[in-house]
PDB file of C-alpha atoms in Angstrom:
ATOM      1  CA  UNK A   1     -52.732  21.021-104.538  1.00  0.00           C
ATOM      2  CA  UNK A   2     -53.340  22.067-100.879  1.00  0.00           C
ATOM      3  CA  UNK A   3     -56.612  20.079-100.216  1.00  0.00           C
ATOM      4  CA  UNK A   4     -55.147  16.828-101.689  1.00  0.00           C
ATOM      5  CA  UNK A   5     -51.912  17.747 -99.329  1.00  0.00           C
ATOM      6  CA  UNK A   6     -54.116  18.019 -96.213  1.00  0.00           C
ATOM      7  CA  UNK A   7     -56.237  14.847 -96.974  1.00  0.00           C
ATOM      8  CA  UNK A   8     -52.795  12.725 -97.264  1.00  0.00           C
ATOM      9  CA  UNK A   9     -51.471  14.462 -93.814  1.00  0.00           C
ATOM     10  CA  UNK A  10     -53.409  15.523 -91.133  1.00  0.00           C
ATOM     11  CA  UNK A  11     -56.835  14.388 -90.036  1.00  0.00           C
ATOM     12  CA  UNK A  12     -56.364  10.605 -89.450  1.00  0.00           C
ATOM     13  CA  UNK A  13     -56.908  10.021 -93.320  1.00  0.00           C
ATOM     14  CA  UNK A  14     -60.611  12.152 -92.589  1.00  0.00           C
ATOM     15  CA  UNK A  15     -61.204  14.609 -95.925  1.00  0.00           C
ATOM     16  CA  UNK A  16     -60.825  17.962 -95.127  1.00  0.00           C
ATOM     17  CA  UNK A  17     -63.301  20.285 -96.874  1.00  0.00           C
ATOM     18  CA  UNK A  18     -61.369  23.959 -95.707  1.00  0.00           C
ATOM     19  CA  UNK A  19     -60.893  25.268 -99.616  1.00  0.00           C
ATOM     20  CA  UNK A  20     -64.445  25.057-100.466  1.00  0.00           C
ATOM     21  CA  UNK A  21     -66.151  25.642-104.216  1.00  0.00           C
ATOM     22  CA  UNK A  22     -67.760  28.614-104.433  1.00  0.00           C
ATOM     23  CA  UNK A  23     -70.261  27.404-106.937  1.00  0.00           C
ATOM     24  CA  UNK A  24     -71.498  24.509-104.860  1.00  0.00           C
ATOM     25  CA  UNK A  25     -70.852  25.637-101.265  1.00  0.00           C
ATOM     26  CA  UNK A  26     -72.964  28.112 -98.884  1.00  0.00           C
ATOM     27  CA  UNK A  27     -71.642  28.945 -95.563  1.00  0.00           C
ATOM     28  CA  UNK A  28     -73.459  27.998 -92.267  1.00  0.00           C
ATOM     29  CA  UNK A  29     -73.833  31.137 -91.101  1.00  0.00           C
ATOM     30  CA  UNK A  30     -74.984  33.530 -93.848  1.00  0.00           C
ATOM     31  CA  UNK A  31     -72.438  36.079 -94.557  1.00  0.00           C
ATOM     32  CA  UNK A  32     -74.020  39.787 -93.623  1.00  0.00           C
ATOM     33  CA  UNK A  33     -74.370  42.357 -95.612  1.00  0.00           C
ATOM     34  CA  UNK A  34     -71.148  44.837 -96.704  1.00  0.00           C
ATOM     35  CA  UNK A  35     -73.307  47.986 -95.830  1.00  0.00           C
ATOM     36  CA  UNK A  36     -71.611  49.607 -92.454  1.00  0.00           C
ATOM     37  CA  UNK A  37     -68.502  47.404 -92.848  1.00  0.00           C
ATOM     38  CA  UNK A  38     -65.536  49.500 -90.653  1.00  0.00           C
ATOM     39  CA  UNK A  39     -63.144  50.032 -93.876  1.00  0.00           C
ATOM     40  CA  UNK A  40     -59.451  49.800 -93.131  1.00  0.00           C
ATOM     41  CA  UNK A  41     -56.240  50.040 -95.542  1.00  0.00           C
ATOM     42  CA  UNK A  42     -54.917  47.041 -94.025  1.00  0.00           C
ATOM     43  CA  UNK A  43     -55.937  43.820 -91.370  1.00  0.00           C
ATOM     44  CA  UNK A  44     -53.357  41.730 -89.668  1.00  0.00           C
ATOM     45  CA  UNK A  45     -54.592  38.641 -87.921  1.00  0.00           C
ATOM     46  CA  UNK A  46     -52.983  35.511 -86.822  1.00  0.00           C
ATOM     47  CA  UNK A  47     -53.226  32.521 -84.649  1.00  0.00           C
ATOM     48  CA  UNK A  48     -56.947  31.511 -85.354  1.00  0.00           C
ATOM     49  CA  UNK A  49     -56.232  27.572 -84.979  1.00  0.00           C
ATOM     50  CA  UNK A  50     -58.411  26.315 -86.956  1.00  0.00           C
ATOM     51  CA  UNK A  51     -59.074  22.478 -86.560  1.00  0.00           C
ATOM     52  CA  UNK A  52     -58.957  23.146 -82.365  1.00  0.00           C
ATOM     53  CA  UNK A  53     -62.264  23.741 -80.253  1.00  0.00           C
ATOM     54  CA  UNK A  54     -60.256  26.727 -79.122  1.00  0.00           C
ATOM     55  CA  UNK A  55     -60.554  28.479 -81.991  1.00  0.00           C
ATOM     56  CA  UNK A  56     -63.258  31.592 -81.674  1.00  0.00           C
ATOM     57  CA  UNK A  57     -65.189  30.990 -84.745  1.00  0.00           C
ATOM     58  CA  UNK A  58     -68.143  32.911 -83.723  1.00  0.00           C
ATOM     59  CA  UNK A  59     -66.254  36.257 -82.961  1.00  0.00           C
ATOM     60  CA  UNK A  60     -64.143  35.842 -85.872  1.00  0.00           C
ATOM     61  CA  UNK A  61     -66.582  35.555 -87.813  1.00  0.00           C
ATOM     62  CA  UNK A  62     -68.477  38.524 -86.768  1.00  0.00           C
ATOM     63  CA  UNK A  63     -65.341  40.352 -86.897  1.00  0.00           C
ATOM     64  CA  UNK A  64     -64.999  39.044 -90.661  1.00  0.00           C
ATOM     65  CA  UNK A  65     -68.697  40.196 -91.328  1.00  0.00           C
ATOM     66  CA  UNK A  66     -68.114  43.640 -89.573  1.00  0.00           C
ATOM     67  CA  UNK A  67     -64.625  44.938 -91.522  1.00  0.00           C
ATOM     68  CA  UNK A  68     -62.990  45.235 -95.242  1.00  0.00           C
ATOM     69  CA  UNK A  69     -59.722  46.175 -96.138  1.00  0.00           C
ATOM     70  CA  UNK A  70     -57.692  46.611 -99.028  1.00  0.00           C
ATOM     71  CA  UNK A  71     -54.987  44.655 -98.076  1.00  0.00           C
ATOM     72  CA  UNK A  72     -55.211  41.058 -95.087  1.00  0.00           C
ATOM     73  CA  UNK A  73     -52.338  39.292 -93.747  1.00  0.00           C
ATOM     74  CA  UNK A  74     -52.639  35.910 -92.553  1.00  0.00           C
ATOM     75  CA  UNK A  75     -49.630  35.939 -89.362  1.00  0.00           C
ATOM     76  CA  UNK A  76     -49.757  31.917 -89.449  1.00  0.00           C
ATOM     77  CA  UNK A  77     -51.111  29.837 -87.081  1.00  0.00           C
ATOM     78  CA  UNK A  78     -54.334  30.096 -89.004  1.00  0.00           C
ATOM     79  CA  UNK A  79     -54.443  25.955 -89.412  1.00  0.00           C
ATOM     80  CA  UNK A  80     -53.736  24.018 -86.170  1.00  0.00           C
ATOM     81  CA  UNK A  81     -51.898  20.894 -88.043  1.00  0.00           C
ATOM     82  CA  UNK A  82     -50.262  19.836 -84.832  1.00  0.00           C
ATOM     83  CA  UNK A  83     -53.665  19.547 -83.312  1.00  0.00           C
ATOM     84  CA  UNK A  84     -55.283  17.932 -87.185  1.00  0.00           C
ATOM     85  CA  UNK A  85     -52.644  15.390 -86.923  1.00  0.00           C
ATOM     86  CA  UNK A  86     -53.687  13.731 -83.180  1.00  0.00           C
ATOM     87  CA  UNK A  87     -57.161  14.282 -83.594  1.00  0.00           C
ATOM     88  CA  UNK A  88     -59.325  15.618 -86.662  1.00  0.00           C
ATOM     89  CA  UNK A  89     -61.607  18.148 -86.029  1.00  0.00           C
ATOM     90  CA  UNK A  90     -63.397  20.320 -88.230  1.00  0.00           C
ATOM     91  CA  UNK A  91     -66.877  21.404 -88.008  1.00  0.00           C
ATOM     92  CA  UNK A  92     -68.927  23.625 -90.550  1.00  0.00           C
ATOM     93  CA  UNK A  93     -68.301  27.365 -88.657  1.00  0.00           C
ATOM     94  CA  UNK A  94     -64.482  26.597 -89.713  1.00  0.00           C
ATOM     95  CA  UNK A  95     -65.397  26.118 -93.185  1.00  0.00           C
ATOM     96  CA  UNK A  96     -67.090  29.324 -92.736  1.00  0.00           C
ATOM     97  CA  UNK A  97     -63.758  31.403 -92.158  1.00  0.00           C
ATOM     98  CA  UNK A  98     -62.052  29.860 -95.209  1.00  0.00           C
ATOM     99  CA  UNK A  99     -65.180  30.957 -97.260  1.00  0.00           C
ATOM    100  CA  UNK A 100     -65.105  34.063 -95.895  1.00  0.00           C
ATOM    101  CA  UNK A 101     -61.321  34.643 -96.563  1.00  0.00           C
ATOM    102  CA  UNK A 102     -61.424  33.275-100.136  1.00  0.00           C
ATOM    103  CA  UNK A 103     -64.497  35.651-100.885  1.00  0.00           C
ATOM    104  CA  UNK A 104     -62.425  38.592 -99.702  1.00  0.00           C
ATOM    105  CA  UNK A 105     -59.640  37.606-102.263  1.00  0.00           C
ATOM    106  CA  UNK A 106     -62.487  37.190-104.848  1.00  0.00           C
ATOM    107  CA  UNK A 107     -64.094  40.731-104.177  1.00  0.00           C
ATOM    108  CA  UNK A 108     -60.538  42.123-104.569  1.00  0.00           C
ATOM    109  CA  UNK A 109     -58.967  41.965-101.520  1.00  0.00           C
ATOM    110  CA  UNK A 110     -55.154  41.270-101.648  1.00  0.00           C
ATOM    111  CA  UNK A 111     -54.401  38.253 -98.833  1.00  0.00           C
ATOM    112  CA  UNK A 112     -50.930  37.383 -97.773  1.00  0.00           C
ATOM    113  CA  UNK A 113     -50.577  34.386 -95.935  1.00  0.00           C
ATOM    114  CA  UNK A 114     -47.365  33.724 -93.987  1.00  0.00           C
ATOM    115  CA  UNK A 115     -47.334  30.158 -92.270  1.00  0.00           C
ATOM    116  CA  UNK A 116     -46.269  29.800 -88.971  1.00  0.00           C
ATOM    117  CA  UNK A 117     -45.159  26.459 -86.604  1.00  0.00           C
ATOM    118  CA  UNK A 118     -48.821  25.344 -85.586  1.00  0.00           C
ATOM    119  CA  UNK A 119     -49.485  25.223 -90.349  1.00  0.00           C
ATOM    120  CA  UNK A 120     -45.367  25.252 -91.095  1.00  0.00           C
ATOM    121  CA  UNK A 121     -46.872  22.445 -93.815  1.00  0.00           C
ATOM    122  CA  UNK A 122     -47.946  25.265 -96.119  1.00  0.00           C
ATOM    123  CA  UNK A 123     -44.415  27.286 -95.675  1.00  0.00           C
ATOM    124  CA  UNK A 124     -43.195  24.436 -98.500  1.00  0.00           C
ATOM    125  CA  UNK A 125     -45.854  26.265-100.632  1.00  0.00           C
ATOM    126  CA  UNK A 126     -43.974  29.765-100.028  1.00  0.00           C
ATOM    127  CA  UNK A 127     -43.755  32.133-103.439  1.00  0.00           C
ATOM    128  CA  UNK A 128     -46.565  30.217-104.583  1.00  0.00           C
ATOM    129  CA  UNK A 129     -50.376  31.951-104.660  1.00  0.00           C
ATOM    130  CA  UNK A 130     -53.657  29.762-103.949  1.00  0.00           C
ATOM    131  CA  UNK A 131     -57.539  30.835-104.812  1.00  0.00           C
ATOM    132  CA  UNK A 132     -55.746  34.308-104.867  1.00  0.00           C
ATOM    133  CA  UNK A 133     -54.417  33.685-101.757  1.00  0.00           C
ATOM    134  CA  UNK A 134     -50.148  34.749-101.766  1.00  0.00           C
ATOM    135  CA  UNK A 135     -48.434  31.992 -99.441  1.00  0.00           C
ATOM    136  CA  UNK A 136     -45.342  33.751 -98.262  1.00  0.00           C
ATOM    137  CA  UNK A 137     -42.658  33.030 -95.478  1.00  0.00           C
ATOM    138  CA  UNK A 138     -42.430  36.530 -94.928  1.00  0.00           C
ATOM    139  CA  UNK A 139     -43.481  39.941 -96.315  1.00  0.00           C
ATOM    140  CA  UNK A 140     -42.695  43.632 -96.106  1.00  0.00           C
ATOM    141  CA  UNK A 141     -45.479  46.207 -95.425  1.00  0.00           C
ATOM    142  CA  UNK A 142     -45.711  49.947 -96.642  1.00  0.00           C
ATOM    143  CA  UNK A 143     -47.738  51.980 -94.722  1.00  0.00           C
ATOM    144  CA  UNK A 144     -50.098  55.165 -95.852  1.00  0.00           C
ATOM    145  CA  UNK A 145     -47.637  56.991 -94.002  1.00  0.00           C
ATOM    146  CA  UNK A 146     -44.401  55.706 -95.970  1.00  0.00           C
ATOM    147  CA  UNK A 147     -42.874  53.320 -93.231  1.00  0.00           C
ATOM    148  CA  UNK A 148     -41.563  49.760 -94.322  1.00  0.00           C
ATOM    149  CA  UNK A 149     -42.673  47.116 -91.710  1.00  0.00           C
ATOM    150  CA  UNK A 150     -41.740  43.547 -91.803  1.00  0.00           C
ATOM    151  CA  UNK A 151     -44.153  40.887 -91.317  1.00  0.00           C
ATOM    152  CA  UNK A 152     -43.775  37.516 -89.782  1.00  0.00           C
ATOM    153  CA  UNK A 153     -45.078  34.968 -87.288  1.00  0.00           C
ATOM    154  CA  UNK A 154     -42.563  35.166 -85.222  1.00  0.00           C
ATOM    155  CA  UNK A 155     -41.967  31.647 -83.966  1.00  0.00           C
ATOM    156  CA  UNK A 156     -38.868  31.636 -85.304  1.00  0.00           C
ATOM    157  CA  UNK A 157     -37.726  34.113 -82.398  1.00  0.00           C
ATOM    158  CA  UNK A 158     -39.049  31.695 -79.989  1.00  0.00           C
ATOM    159  CA  UNK A 159     -36.200  30.164 -78.079  1.00  0.00           C
ATOM    160  CA  UNK A 160     -38.329  27.310 -76.821  1.00  0.00           C
ATOM    161  CA  UNK A 161     -39.246  26.460 -80.158  1.00  0.00           C
ATOM    162  CA  UNK A 162     -35.819  26.509 -81.352  1.00  0.00           C
ATOM    163  CA  UNK A 163     -34.384  24.774 -78.867  1.00  0.00           C
ATOM    164  CA  UNK A 164     -36.400  22.124 -77.380  1.00  0.00           C
ATOM    165  CA  UNK A 165     -39.083  21.662 -79.622  1.00  0.00           C
ATOM    166  CA  UNK A 166     -40.304  18.848 -77.138  1.00  0.00           C
ATOM    167  CA  UNK A 167     -40.904  21.192 -74.482  1.00  0.00           C
ATOM    168  CA  UNK A 168     -43.249  23.606 -77.364  1.00  0.00           C
ATOM    169  CA  UNK A 169     -45.244  19.824 -77.737  1.00  0.00           C
ATOM    170  CA  UNK A 170     -45.775  19.534 -74.077  1.00  0.00           C
ATOM    171  CA  UNK A 171     -46.592  23.498 -73.420  1.00  0.00           C
ATOM    172  CA  UNK A 172     -49.168  22.971 -76.213  1.00  0.00           C
ATOM    173  CA  UNK A 173     -50.739  20.179 -74.588  1.00  0.00           C
ATOM    174  CA  UNK A 174     -51.555  22.202 -71.247  1.00  0.00           C
ATOM    175  CA  UNK A 175     -52.575  24.785 -73.051  1.00  0.00           C
ATOM    176  CA  UNK A 176     -55.132  22.662 -74.532  1.00  0.00           C
ATOM    177  CA  UNK A 177     -55.927  21.579 -71.215  1.00  0.00           C
ATOM    178  CA  UNK A 178     -56.709  25.155 -70.517  1.00  0.00           C
ATOM    179  CA  UNK A 179     -58.398  26.182 -73.080  1.00  0.00           C
ATOM    180  CA  UNK A 180     -60.502  23.860 -72.495  1.00  0.00           C
ATOM    181  CA  UNK A 181     -61.617  24.894 -69.089  1.00  0.00           C
ATOM    182  CA  UNK A 182     -62.291  28.641 -70.755  1.00  0.00           C
ATOM    183  CA  UNK A 183     -64.540  27.097 -72.984  1.00  0.00           C
ATOM    184  CA  UNK A 184     -66.547  25.789 -69.937  1.00  0.00           C
ATOM    185  CA  UNK A 185     -66.164  28.866 -68.251  1.00  0.00           C
ATOM    186  CA  UNK A 186     -67.800  30.996 -71.172  1.00  0.00           C
ATOM    187  CA  UNK A 187     -70.174  28.629 -71.663  1.00  0.00           C
ATOM    188  CA  UNK A 188     -71.891  29.611 -68.254  1.00  0.00           C
ATOM    189  CA  UNK A 189     -70.799  33.197 -68.683  1.00  0.00           C
ATOM    190  CA  UNK A 190     -73.023  33.229 -71.965  1.00  0.00           C
ATOM    191  CA  UNK A 191     -75.975  31.254 -70.348  1.00  0.00           C
ATOM    192  CA  UNK A 192     -75.625  34.163 -67.746  1.00  0.00           C
ATOM    193  CA  UNK A 193     -75.459  36.973 -70.500  1.00  0.00           C
ATOM    194  CA  UNK A 194     -72.214  38.089 -69.447  1.00  0.00           C
ATOM    195  CA  UNK A 195     -69.424  38.708 -72.083  1.00  0.00           C
ATOM    196  CA  UNK A 196     -66.685  36.527 -73.151  1.00  0.00           C
ATOM    197  CA  UNK A 197     -63.874  36.292 -70.890  1.00  0.00           C
ATOM    198  CA  UNK A 198     -60.498  34.470 -71.478  1.00  0.00           C
ATOM    199  CA  UNK A 199     -59.074  31.958 -68.504  1.00  0.00           C
ATOM    200  CA  UNK A 200     -56.133  31.422 -70.357  1.00  0.00           C
ATOM    201  CA  UNK A 201     -54.930  35.477 -71.006  1.00  0.00           C
ATOM    202  CA  UNK A 202     -55.702  35.850 -67.230  1.00  0.00           C
ATOM    203  CA  UNK A 203     -53.517  33.347 -66.284  1.00  0.00           C
ATOM    204  CA  UNK A 204     -50.910  34.281 -68.654  1.00  0.00           C
ATOM    205  CA  UNK A 205     -50.604  37.714 -67.096  1.00  0.00           C
ATOM    206  CA  UNK A 206     -50.694  36.492 -63.557  1.00  0.00           C
ATOM    207  CA  UNK A 207     -47.593  34.468 -63.862  1.00  0.00           C
ATOM    208  CA  UNK A 208     -44.135  36.244 -63.531  1.00  0.00           C
ATOM    209  CA  UNK A 209     -42.406  34.218 -65.643  1.00  0.00           C
ATOM    210  CA  UNK A 210     -44.849  34.263 -69.032  1.00  0.00           C
ATOM    211  CA  UNK A 211     -44.574  38.334 -68.779  1.00  0.00           C
ATOM    212  CA  UNK A 212     -41.202  38.394 -68.484  1.00  0.00           C
ATOM    213  CA  UNK A 213     -41.060  36.049 -71.613  1.00  0.00           C
ATOM    214  CA  UNK A 214     -43.190  38.056 -73.297  1.00  0.00           C
ATOM    215  CA  UNK A 215     -41.099  41.139 -72.752  1.00  0.00           C
ATOM    216  CA  UNK A 216     -37.790  39.331 -73.691  1.00  0.00           C
ATOM    217  CA  UNK A 217     -39.384  38.003 -76.979  1.00  0.00           C
ATOM    218  CA  UNK A 218     -40.810  41.178 -77.844  1.00  0.00           C
ATOM    219  CA  UNK A 219     -37.321  42.545 -77.618  1.00  0.00           C
ATOM    220  CA  UNK A 220     -35.335  40.364 -79.904  1.00  0.00           C
ATOM    221  CA  UNK A 221     -38.384  40.429 -82.618  1.00  0.00           C
ATOM    222  CA  UNK A 222     -37.735  44.358 -82.517  1.00  0.00           C
ATOM    223  CA  UNK A 223     -33.721  44.055 -82.567  1.00  0.00           C
ATOM    224  CA  UNK A 224     -34.453  41.788 -85.637  1.00  0.00           C
ATOM    225  CA  UNK A 225     -36.320  44.041 -87.308  1.00  0.00           C
ATOM    226  CA  UNK A 226     -33.840  47.312 -87.000  1.00  0.00           C
ATOM    227  CA  UNK A 227     -31.052  44.270 -88.113  1.00  0.00           C
ATOM    228  CA  UNK A 228     -33.208  44.478 -91.281  1.00  0.00           C
ATOM    229  CA  UNK A 229     -33.491  47.954 -91.396  1.00  0.00           C
ATOM    230  CA  UNK A 230     -36.642  48.252 -91.543  1.00  0.00           C
ATOM    231  CA  UNK A 231     -38.799  50.703 -89.409  1.00  0.00           C
ATOM    232  CA  UNK A 232     -40.759  47.992 -87.305  1.00  0.00           C
ATOM    233  CA  UNK A 233     -42.446  44.438 -87.226  1.00  0.00           C
ATOM    234  CA  UNK A 234     -46.089  42.858 -87.098  1.00  0.00           C
ATOM    235  CA  UNK A 235     -45.936  39.315 -85.580  1.00  0.00           C
ATOM    236  CA  UNK A 236     -48.189  36.858 -83.917  1.00  0.00           C
ATOM    237  CA  UNK A 237     -47.165  33.647 -82.203  1.00  0.00           C
ATOM    238  CA  UNK A 238     -47.313  34.386 -78.366  1.00  0.00           C
ATOM    239  CA  UNK A 239     -51.216  35.393 -78.380  1.00  0.00           C
ATOM    240  CA  UNK A 240     -50.608  39.068 -76.952  1.00  0.00           C
ATOM    241  CA  UNK A 241     -51.676  42.034 -78.943  1.00  0.00           C
ATOM    242  CA  UNK A 242     -49.427  44.685 -78.270  1.00  0.00           C
ATOM    243  CA  UNK A 243     -47.927  48.181 -79.771  1.00  0.00           C
ATOM    244  CA  UNK A 244     -44.440  49.495 -78.148  1.00  0.00           C
ATOM    245  CA  UNK A 245     -41.710  50.840 -79.295  1.00  0.00           C
ATOM    246  CA  UNK A 246     -37.813  49.816 -79.037  1.00  0.00           C
ATOM    247  CA  UNK A 247     -35.310  52.432 -79.701  1.00  0.00           C
ATOM    248  CA  UNK A 248     -37.319  53.764 -82.823  1.00  0.00           C
ATOM    249  CA  UNK A 249     -38.517  50.267 -83.714  1.00  0.00           C
ATOM    250  CA  UNK A 250     -42.046  50.007 -83.744  1.00  0.00           C
ATOM    251  CA  UNK A 251     -42.866  46.074 -82.641  1.00  0.00           C
ATOM    252  CA  UNK A 252     -46.713  45.579 -83.678  1.00  0.00           C
ATOM    253  CA  UNK A 253     -48.478  42.132 -82.388  1.00  0.00           C
ATOM    254  CA  UNK A 254     -51.447  41.216 -83.932  1.00  0.00           C
ATOM    255  CA  UNK A 255     -52.806  38.656 -80.775  1.00  0.00           C
ATOM    256  CA  UNK A 256     -55.171  35.639 -81.640  1.00  0.00           C
ATOM    257  CA  UNK A 257     -58.664  34.194 -81.801  1.00  0.00           C
ATOM    258  CA  UNK A 258     -58.163  31.716 -79.196  1.00  0.00           C
ATOM    259  CA  UNK A 259     -57.692  33.864 -76.387  1.00  0.00           C
ATOM    260  CA  UNK A 260     -57.682  37.695 -76.684  1.00  0.00           C
ATOM    261  CA  UNK A 261     -59.653  37.851 -80.005  1.00  0.00           C
ATOM    262  CA  UNK A 262     -57.969  40.840 -81.430  1.00  0.00           C
ATOM    263  CA  UNK A 263     -56.645  41.826 -85.122  1.00  0.00           C
ATOM    264  CA  UNK A 264     -54.245  45.113 -85.715  1.00  0.00           C
ATOM    265  CA  UNK A 265     -55.344  47.632 -88.502  1.00  0.00           C
ATOM    266  CA  UNK A 266     -54.441  50.483 -90.377  1.00  0.00           C
ATOM    267  CA  UNK A 267     -56.102  53.319 -91.338  1.00  0.00           C
ATOM    268  CA  UNK A 268     -55.946  55.124 -94.540  1.00  0.00           C
ATOM    269  CA  UNK A 269     -53.487  57.567 -92.780  1.00  0.00           C
ATOM    270  CA  UNK A 270     -51.048  54.982 -92.045  1.00  0.00           C
ATOM    271  CA  UNK A 271     -52.240  55.001 -87.875  1.00  0.00           C
ATOM    272  CA  UNK A 272     -52.176  52.119 -86.510  1.00  0.00           C
ATOM    273  CA  UNK A 273     -54.847  50.155 -83.820  1.00  0.00           C
ATOM    274  CA  UNK A 274     -55.726  46.894 -82.116  1.00  0.00           C
ATOM    275  CA  UNK A 275     -59.012  45.976 -82.490  1.00  0.00           C
ATOM    276  CA  UNK A 276     -60.295  43.854 -78.943  1.00  0.00           C
ATOM    277  CA  UNK A 277     -63.054  42.418 -80.923  1.00  0.00           C
ATOM    278  CA  UNK A 278     -65.108  41.125 -77.466  1.00  0.00           C
ATOM    279  CA  UNK A 279     -65.119  45.118 -76.827  1.00  0.00           C
ATOM    280  CA  UNK A 280     -66.108  46.064 -79.774  1.00  0.00           C
ATOM    281  CA  UNK A 281     -69.196  43.949 -79.653  1.00  0.00           C
ATOM    282  CA  UNK A 282     -69.987  45.095 -76.327  1.00  0.00           C
ATOM    283  CA  UNK A 283     -69.658  48.531 -77.325  1.00  0.00           C
ATOM    284  CA  UNK A 284     -72.176  47.951 -80.949  1.00  0.00           C
ATOM    285  CA  UNK A 285     -74.452  45.927 -78.313  1.00  0.00           C
ATOM    286  CA  UNK A 286     -74.708  48.986 -76.057  1.00  0.00           C
ATOM    287  CA  UNK A 287     -75.644  51.550 -78.758  1.00  0.00           C
ATOM    288  CA  UNK A 288     -78.126  49.241 -80.310  1.00  0.00           C
ATOM    289  CA  UNK A 289     -79.822  48.666 -76.769  1.00  0.00           C
ATOM    290  CA  UNK A 290     -79.298  52.730 -75.950  1.00  0.00           C
ATOM    291  CA  UNK A 291     -81.108  53.560 -79.633  1.00  0.00           C
ATOM    292  CA  UNK A 292     -83.962  51.053 -78.748  1.00  0.00           C
ATOM    293  CA  UNK A 293     -84.273  52.862 -75.830  1.00  0.00           C
ATOM    294  CA  UNK A 294     -84.045  56.297 -76.946  1.00  0.00           C
ATOM    295  CA  UNK A 295     -87.336  55.072 -79.667  1.00  0.00           C
ATOM    296  CA  UNK A 296     -89.119  53.641 -76.943  1.00  0.00           C
ATOM    297  CA  UNK A 297     -89.070  57.075 -74.956  1.00  0.00           C
ATOM    298  CA  UNK A 298     -89.962  58.938 -77.915  1.00  0.00           C
ATOM    299  CA  UNK A 299     -93.245  56.585 -79.042  1.00  0.00           C
ATOM    300  CA  UNK A 300     -93.812  57.327 -75.142  1.00  0.00           C
ATOM    301  CA  UNK A 301     -93.338  60.862 -75.039  1.00  0.00           C
TER     302      UNK A 301
END
């Protein structure tokens, strides 16, 4: 059903193969063994923006192959319908991401998909399950230590989205330009052996108005959670990972997979943590290099 909707509604009538058949599809990037994966009770990711060149598919595939959880929330803007309607773009790596998520559902992970504003075309399917994925407008998650967290994308509280949708579309075009520059910067950095760096994230934190908007947004979302009598809220939308307390209401933003490449996780004791995946990869590579160096020294001794 969803596949046929995509084929008729986005990509200039292009055929989207984003819902692979496990019987005849193998990922282009082979899935790594599940041994040694970091285990969590819950994982939240959002703002992947599949269907755009800004999506950091390589880092996300590495994350999915390195972690596992009992429950995974997809907190909106997983697919970028805005961009797909303008120009069809769907590389094999994006198919691989969907394949991995659906495979998690097959293995028994509970997958809850809460569409955002860029994938709002899926909101009409709220309440349905597709391929083991529950589609919901919002959800309430109970942590291992008994806290109730409202989970939603967060565009509902974005004044620009609510009052001036045209301005949001213009801003999205400018953002796409900035992400294109960031892509070329990181290609050069990779050739020089340097780690991933987000140009757009740096620019956002340098602009005073952007910083003020982020804080106001976080405060509004926290107040909305308090009004709903929950202990906290998990959202995405603004591409800024954060853990903050607002008068006893816990605000969590899981970030994105375009700029920061972050995820929010719940440990089995209820403790919450933001994983900055480029830093996790750098740490892992450093440990691997240290181990190789240690083996070399041991052989030389």
